[in-house]
PDB file of C-alpha atoms in Angstrom:
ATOM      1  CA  UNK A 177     111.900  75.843  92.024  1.00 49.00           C
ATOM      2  CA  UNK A 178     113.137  74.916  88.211  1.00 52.00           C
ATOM      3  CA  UNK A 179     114.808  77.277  86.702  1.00 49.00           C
ATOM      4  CA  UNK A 180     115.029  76.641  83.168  1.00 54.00           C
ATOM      5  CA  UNK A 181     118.658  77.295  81.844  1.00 47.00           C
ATOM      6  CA  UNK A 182     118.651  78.983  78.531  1.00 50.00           C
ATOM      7  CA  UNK A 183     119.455  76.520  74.873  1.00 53.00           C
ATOM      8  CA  UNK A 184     122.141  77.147  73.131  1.00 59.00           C
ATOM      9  CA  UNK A 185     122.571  78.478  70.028  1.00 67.00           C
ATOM     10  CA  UNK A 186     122.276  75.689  67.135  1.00 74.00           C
ATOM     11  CA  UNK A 187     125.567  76.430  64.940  1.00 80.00           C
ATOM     12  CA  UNK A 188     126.620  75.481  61.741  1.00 88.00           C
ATOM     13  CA  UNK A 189     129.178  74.436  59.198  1.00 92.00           C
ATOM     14  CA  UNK A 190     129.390  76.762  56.673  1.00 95.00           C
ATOM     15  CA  UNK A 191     131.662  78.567  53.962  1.00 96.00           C
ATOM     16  CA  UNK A 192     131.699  82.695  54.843  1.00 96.00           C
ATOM     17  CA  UNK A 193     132.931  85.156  52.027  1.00 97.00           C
ATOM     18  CA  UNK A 194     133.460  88.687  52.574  1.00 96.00           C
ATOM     19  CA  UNK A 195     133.489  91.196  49.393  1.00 95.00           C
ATOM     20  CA  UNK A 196     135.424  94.337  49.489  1.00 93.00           C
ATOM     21  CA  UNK A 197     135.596  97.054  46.745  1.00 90.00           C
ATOM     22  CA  UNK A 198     139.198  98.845  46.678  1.00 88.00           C
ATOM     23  CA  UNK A 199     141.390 100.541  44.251  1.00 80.00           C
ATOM     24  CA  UNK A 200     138.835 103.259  43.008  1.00 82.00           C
ATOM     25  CA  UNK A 201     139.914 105.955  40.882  1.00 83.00           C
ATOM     26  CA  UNK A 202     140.818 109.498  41.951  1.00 85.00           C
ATOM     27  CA  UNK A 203     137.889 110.486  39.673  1.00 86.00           C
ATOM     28  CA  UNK A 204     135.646 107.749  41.722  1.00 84.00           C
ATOM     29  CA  UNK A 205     136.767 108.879  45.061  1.00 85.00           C
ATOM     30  CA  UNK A 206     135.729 112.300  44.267  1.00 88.00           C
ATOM     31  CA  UNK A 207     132.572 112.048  41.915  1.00 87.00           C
ATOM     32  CA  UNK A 208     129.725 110.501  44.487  1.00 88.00           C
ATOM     33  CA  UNK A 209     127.827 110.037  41.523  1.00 91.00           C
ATOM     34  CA  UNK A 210     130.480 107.570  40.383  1.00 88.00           C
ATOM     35  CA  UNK A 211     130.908 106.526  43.112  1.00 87.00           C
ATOM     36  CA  UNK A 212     127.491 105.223  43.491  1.00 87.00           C
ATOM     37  CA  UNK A 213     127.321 104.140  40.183  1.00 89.00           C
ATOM     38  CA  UNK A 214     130.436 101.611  40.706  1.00 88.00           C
ATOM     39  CA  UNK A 215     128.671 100.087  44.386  1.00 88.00           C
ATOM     40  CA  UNK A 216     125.443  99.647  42.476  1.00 89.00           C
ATOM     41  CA  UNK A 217     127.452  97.659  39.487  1.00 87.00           C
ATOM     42  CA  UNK A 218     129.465  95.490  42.472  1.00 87.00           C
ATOM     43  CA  UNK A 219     126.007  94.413  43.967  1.00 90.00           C
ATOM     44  CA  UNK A 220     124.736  93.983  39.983  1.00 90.00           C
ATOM     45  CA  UNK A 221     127.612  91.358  39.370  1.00 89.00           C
ATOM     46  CA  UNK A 222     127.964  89.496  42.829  1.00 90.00           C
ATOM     47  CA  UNK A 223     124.030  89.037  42.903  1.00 91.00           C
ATOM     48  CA  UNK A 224     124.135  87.853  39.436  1.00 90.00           C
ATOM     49  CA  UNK A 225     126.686  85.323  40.122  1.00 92.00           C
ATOM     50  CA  UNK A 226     125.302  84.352  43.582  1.00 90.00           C
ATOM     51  CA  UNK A 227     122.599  81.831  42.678  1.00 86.00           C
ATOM     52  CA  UNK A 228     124.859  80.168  39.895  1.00 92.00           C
ATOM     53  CA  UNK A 229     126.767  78.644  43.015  1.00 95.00           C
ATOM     54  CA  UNK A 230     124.297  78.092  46.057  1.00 93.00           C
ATOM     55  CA  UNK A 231     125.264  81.566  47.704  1.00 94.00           C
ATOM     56  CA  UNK A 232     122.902  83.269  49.959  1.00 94.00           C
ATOM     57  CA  UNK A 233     123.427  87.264  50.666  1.00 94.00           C
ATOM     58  CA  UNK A 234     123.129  87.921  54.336  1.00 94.00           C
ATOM     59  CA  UNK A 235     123.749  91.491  54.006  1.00 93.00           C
ATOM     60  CA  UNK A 236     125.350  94.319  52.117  1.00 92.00           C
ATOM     61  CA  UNK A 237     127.789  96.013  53.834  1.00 89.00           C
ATOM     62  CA  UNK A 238     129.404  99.492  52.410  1.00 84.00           C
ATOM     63  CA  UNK A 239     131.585  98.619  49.955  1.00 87.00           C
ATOM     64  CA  UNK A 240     130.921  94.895  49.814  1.00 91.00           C
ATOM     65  CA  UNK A 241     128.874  91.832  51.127  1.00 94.00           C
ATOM     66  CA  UNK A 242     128.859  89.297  53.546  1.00 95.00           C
ATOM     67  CA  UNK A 243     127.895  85.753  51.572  1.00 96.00           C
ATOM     68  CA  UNK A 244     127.110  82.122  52.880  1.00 96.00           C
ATOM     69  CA  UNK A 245     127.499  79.028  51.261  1.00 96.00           C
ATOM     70  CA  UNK A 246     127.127  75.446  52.476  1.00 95.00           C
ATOM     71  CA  UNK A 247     130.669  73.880  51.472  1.00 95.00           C
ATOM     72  CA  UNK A 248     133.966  75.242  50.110  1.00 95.00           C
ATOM     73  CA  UNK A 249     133.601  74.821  46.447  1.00 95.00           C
ATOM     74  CA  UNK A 250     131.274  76.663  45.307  1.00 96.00           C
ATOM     75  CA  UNK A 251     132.453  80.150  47.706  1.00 96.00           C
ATOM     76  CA  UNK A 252     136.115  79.540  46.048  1.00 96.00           C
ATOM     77  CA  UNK A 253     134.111  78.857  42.582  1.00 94.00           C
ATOM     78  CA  UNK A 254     132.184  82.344  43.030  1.00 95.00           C
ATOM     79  CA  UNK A 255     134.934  83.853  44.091  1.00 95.00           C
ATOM     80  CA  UNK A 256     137.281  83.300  41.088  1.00 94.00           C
ATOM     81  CA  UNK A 257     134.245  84.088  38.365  1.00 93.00           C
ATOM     82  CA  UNK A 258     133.954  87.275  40.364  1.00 93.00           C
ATOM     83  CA  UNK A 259     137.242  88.215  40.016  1.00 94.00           C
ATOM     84  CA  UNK A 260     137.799  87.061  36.154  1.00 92.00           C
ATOM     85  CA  UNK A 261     134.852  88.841  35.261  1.00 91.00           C
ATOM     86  CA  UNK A 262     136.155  92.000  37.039  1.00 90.00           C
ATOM     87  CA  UNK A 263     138.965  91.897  35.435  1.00 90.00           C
ATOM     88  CA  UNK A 264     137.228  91.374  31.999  1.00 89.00           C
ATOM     89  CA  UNK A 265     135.134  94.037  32.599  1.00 87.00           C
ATOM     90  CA  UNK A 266     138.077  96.843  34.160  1.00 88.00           C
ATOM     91  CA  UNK A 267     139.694  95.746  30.138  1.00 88.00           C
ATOM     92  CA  UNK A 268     136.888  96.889  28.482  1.00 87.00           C
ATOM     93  CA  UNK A 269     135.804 100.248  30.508  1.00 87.00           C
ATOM     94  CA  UNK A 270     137.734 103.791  30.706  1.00 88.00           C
ATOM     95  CA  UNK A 271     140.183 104.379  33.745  1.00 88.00           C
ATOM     96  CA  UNK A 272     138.184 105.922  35.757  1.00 87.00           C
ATOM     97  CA  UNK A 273     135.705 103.132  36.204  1.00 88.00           C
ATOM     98  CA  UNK A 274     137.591 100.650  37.015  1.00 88.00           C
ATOM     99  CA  UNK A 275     137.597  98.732  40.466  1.00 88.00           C
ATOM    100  CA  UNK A 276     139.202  95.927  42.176  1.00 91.00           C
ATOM    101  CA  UNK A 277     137.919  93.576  44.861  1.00 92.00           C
ATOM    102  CA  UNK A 278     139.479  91.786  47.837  1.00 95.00           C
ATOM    103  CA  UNK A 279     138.029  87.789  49.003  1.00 97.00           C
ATOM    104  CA  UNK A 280     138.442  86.619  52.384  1.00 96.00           C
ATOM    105  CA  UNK A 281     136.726  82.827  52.202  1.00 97.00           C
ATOM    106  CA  UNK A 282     136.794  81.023  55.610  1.00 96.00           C
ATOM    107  CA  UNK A 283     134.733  77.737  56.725  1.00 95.00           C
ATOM    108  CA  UNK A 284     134.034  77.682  59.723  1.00 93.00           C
ATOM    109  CA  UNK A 285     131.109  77.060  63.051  1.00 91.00           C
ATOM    110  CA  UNK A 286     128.108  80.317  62.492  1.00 93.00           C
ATOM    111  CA  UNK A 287     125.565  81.022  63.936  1.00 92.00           C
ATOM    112  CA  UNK A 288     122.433  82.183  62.378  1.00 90.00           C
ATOM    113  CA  UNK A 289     120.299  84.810  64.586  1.00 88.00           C
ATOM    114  CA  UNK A 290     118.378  87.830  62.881  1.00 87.00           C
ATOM    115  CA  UNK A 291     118.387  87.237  59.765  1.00 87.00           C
ATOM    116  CA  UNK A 292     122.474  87.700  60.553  1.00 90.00           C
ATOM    117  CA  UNK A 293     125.583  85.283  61.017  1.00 92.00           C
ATOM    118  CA  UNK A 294     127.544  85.354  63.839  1.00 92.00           C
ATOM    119  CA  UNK A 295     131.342  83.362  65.219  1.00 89.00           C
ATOM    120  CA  UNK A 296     134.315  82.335  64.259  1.00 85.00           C
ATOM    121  CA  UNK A 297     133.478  82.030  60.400  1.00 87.00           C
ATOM    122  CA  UNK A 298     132.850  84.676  59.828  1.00 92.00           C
ATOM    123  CA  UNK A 299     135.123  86.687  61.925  1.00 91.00           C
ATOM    124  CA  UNK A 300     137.975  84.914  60.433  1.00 91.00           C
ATOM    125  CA  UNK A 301     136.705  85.664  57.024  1.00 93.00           C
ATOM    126  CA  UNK A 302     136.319  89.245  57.685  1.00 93.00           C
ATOM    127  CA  UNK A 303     140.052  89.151  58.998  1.00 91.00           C
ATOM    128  CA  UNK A 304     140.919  87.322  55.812  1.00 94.00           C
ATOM    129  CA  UNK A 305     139.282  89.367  53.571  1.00 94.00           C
ATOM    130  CA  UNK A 306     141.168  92.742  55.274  1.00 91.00           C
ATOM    131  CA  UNK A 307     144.433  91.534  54.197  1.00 91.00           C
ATOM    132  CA  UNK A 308     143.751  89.715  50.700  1.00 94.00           C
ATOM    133  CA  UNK A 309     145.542  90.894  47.706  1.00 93.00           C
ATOM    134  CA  UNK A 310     142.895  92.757  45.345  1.00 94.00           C
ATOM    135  CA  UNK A 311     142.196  90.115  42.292  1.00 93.00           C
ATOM    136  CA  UNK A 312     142.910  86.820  44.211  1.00 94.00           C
ATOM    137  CA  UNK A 313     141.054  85.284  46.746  1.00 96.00           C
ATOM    138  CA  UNK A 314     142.808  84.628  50.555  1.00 96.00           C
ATOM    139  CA  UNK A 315     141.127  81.464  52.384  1.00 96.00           C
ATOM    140  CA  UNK A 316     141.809  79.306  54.600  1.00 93.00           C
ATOM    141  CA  UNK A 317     143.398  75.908  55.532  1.00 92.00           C
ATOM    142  CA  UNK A 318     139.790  74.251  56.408  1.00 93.00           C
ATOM    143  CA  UNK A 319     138.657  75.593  52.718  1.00 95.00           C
ATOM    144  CA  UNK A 320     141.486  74.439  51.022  1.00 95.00           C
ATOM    145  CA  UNK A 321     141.073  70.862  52.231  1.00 93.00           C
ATOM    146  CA  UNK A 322     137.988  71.054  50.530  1.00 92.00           C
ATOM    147  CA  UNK A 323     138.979  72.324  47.023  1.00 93.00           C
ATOM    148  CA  UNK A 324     142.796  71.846  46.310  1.00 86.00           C
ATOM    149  CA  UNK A 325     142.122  69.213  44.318  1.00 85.00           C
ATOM    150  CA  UNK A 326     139.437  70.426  42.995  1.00 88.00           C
ATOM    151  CA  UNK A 327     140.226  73.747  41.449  1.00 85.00           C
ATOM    152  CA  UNK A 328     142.748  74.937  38.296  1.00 82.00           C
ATOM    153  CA  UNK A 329     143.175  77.763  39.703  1.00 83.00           C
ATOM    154  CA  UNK A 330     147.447  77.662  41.835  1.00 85.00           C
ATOM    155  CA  UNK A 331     146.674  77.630  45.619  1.00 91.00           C
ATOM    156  CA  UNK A 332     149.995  78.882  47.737  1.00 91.00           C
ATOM    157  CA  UNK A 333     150.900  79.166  51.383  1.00 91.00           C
ATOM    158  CA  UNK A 334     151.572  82.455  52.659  1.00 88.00           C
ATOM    159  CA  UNK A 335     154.162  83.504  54.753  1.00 81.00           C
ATOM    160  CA  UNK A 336     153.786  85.303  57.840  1.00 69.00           C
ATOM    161  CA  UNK A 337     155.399  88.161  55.397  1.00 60.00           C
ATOM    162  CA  UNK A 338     152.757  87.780  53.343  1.00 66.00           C
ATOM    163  CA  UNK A 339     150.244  89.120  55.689  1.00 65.00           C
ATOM    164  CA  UNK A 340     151.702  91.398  57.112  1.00 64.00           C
ATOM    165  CA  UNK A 341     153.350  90.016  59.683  1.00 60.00           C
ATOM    166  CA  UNK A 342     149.591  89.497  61.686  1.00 64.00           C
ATOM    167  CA  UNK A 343     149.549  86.552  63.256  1.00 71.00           C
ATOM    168  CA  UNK A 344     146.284  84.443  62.361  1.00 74.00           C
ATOM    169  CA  UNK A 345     145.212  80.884  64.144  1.00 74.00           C
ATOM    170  CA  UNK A 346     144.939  79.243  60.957  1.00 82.00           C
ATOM    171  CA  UNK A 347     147.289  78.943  58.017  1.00 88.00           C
ATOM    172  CA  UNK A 348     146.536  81.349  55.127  1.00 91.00           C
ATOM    173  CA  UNK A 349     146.556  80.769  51.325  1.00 94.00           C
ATOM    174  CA  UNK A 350     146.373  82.506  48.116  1.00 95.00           C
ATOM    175  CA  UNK A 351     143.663  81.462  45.220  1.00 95.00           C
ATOM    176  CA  UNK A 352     144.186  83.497  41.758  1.00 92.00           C
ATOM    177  CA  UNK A 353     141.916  83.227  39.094  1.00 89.00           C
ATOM    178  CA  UNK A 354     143.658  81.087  36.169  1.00 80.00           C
ATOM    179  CA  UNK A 355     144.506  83.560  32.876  1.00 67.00           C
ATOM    180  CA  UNK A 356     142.532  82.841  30.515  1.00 53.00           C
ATOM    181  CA  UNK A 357     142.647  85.883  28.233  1.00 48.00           C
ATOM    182  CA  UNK A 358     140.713  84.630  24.950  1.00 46.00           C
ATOM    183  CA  UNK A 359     137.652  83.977  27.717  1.00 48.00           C
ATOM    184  CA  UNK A 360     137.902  87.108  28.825  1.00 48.00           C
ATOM    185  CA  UNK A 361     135.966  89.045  26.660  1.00 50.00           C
ATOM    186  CA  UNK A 362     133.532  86.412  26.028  1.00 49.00           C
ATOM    187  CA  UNK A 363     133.084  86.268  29.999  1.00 51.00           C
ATOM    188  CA  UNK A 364     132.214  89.791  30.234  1.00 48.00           C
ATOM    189  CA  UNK A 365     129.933  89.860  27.409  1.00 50.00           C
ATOM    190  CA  UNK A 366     127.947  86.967  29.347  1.00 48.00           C
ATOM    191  CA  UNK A 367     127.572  89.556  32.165  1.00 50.00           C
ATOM    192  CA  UNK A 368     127.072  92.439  30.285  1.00 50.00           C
ATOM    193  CA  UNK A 369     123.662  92.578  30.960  1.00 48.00           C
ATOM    194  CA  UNK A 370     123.759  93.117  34.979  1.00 45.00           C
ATOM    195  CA  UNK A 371     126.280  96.328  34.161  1.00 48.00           C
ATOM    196  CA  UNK A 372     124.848  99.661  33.030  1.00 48.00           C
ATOM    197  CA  UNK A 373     125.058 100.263  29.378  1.00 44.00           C
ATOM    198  CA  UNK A 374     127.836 103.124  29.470  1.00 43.00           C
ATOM    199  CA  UNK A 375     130.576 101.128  30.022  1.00 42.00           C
ATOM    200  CA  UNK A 376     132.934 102.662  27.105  1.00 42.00           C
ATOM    201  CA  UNK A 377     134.988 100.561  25.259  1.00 38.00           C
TER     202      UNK A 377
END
């Protein structure tokens, strides 16, 4: 008797961002109405930057996402327009709105079952995400092979120090979005339209 053994799982090559909201406001932590208000703008922007750069949402998770993209460039690309267009908006918007968001980007072998991603992409990008600075992006040493030479934005090492003293199995960097403060304004007035209208001034 045959007995048929069981295929594996086809995997894939592919560029895993995780999206985390932090640094809410006393007033936000307290006022669920806010609260909500603040998640629903965070889905508003990434959603309205997603298909600019190839990203597909596999699923929204509390206070962020989980996001695939086929290569390196255009998750580190996202990634940096999300968080200079953040910090455009938290300029032009009263205290207690304002928000910060943390970017683990890893590439890395998935696996695609459910309508979900599974392995060591995106487990590492979850991991990478947990310890990221709010406003930069943290990625790793297979992403920035792809896009050091690529990108304006400084790309540095970081120490063991730097993250906390966890021990990772892949070197760790640090992207920040270049300052561009004349574009800033003009940035968030391009995206004005996915954020509610009371945004203050």
């Amino acid at each position: 008797m045959l007995v048929e053994l069981p295929q594996p799982e086809p995997r894939k090559v592919a560029a895993i961002m995780f999206t985390d909201m932090v640094g809410l406001s006393p007033e936000a932590r307290r006022d669920e109405a806010l609260n909500h208000e603040l998640r629903e703008e965070h889905g508003r922007l990434v959603r309205g930057l997603l298909s600019g750069h190839g990203g597909r949402e596999i699923k929204r998770l509390e206070d962020g996402f989980l996001v695939e993209f086929d290569e390196a460039l255009p998750a580190v690309a996202c990634g940096l327009e999300l968080q200079s267009a953040l910090c455009a908006r938290n300029e032009c918007v009263p205290d207690e709105r304002r928000v910060e968001l943390r970017i683990g980007i890893h590439l890395g072998a998935v696996v695609h079952r459910d309508g979900d991603i599974f392995g060591e992409g995106v487990n590492l990008a979850a991991r990478l995400e947990s310890l990221a600075r709010p406003g930069s992006l943290y990625v790793s040493e297979s992403v920035v092979e792809q896009v050091q030479s690529l990108v304006v934005a400084p790309v540095v090492r970081l120490s063991r120090g730097d993250l906390k003293n966890i021990r990772l199995p892949v070197p760790v960097y640090r992207i920040d979005p270049p300052v561009r403060r004349r574009r800033r304004r003009s940035l968030f007035s391009r995206l004005r339209g996915l954020l509610p209208g009371r945004t203050g001034t």
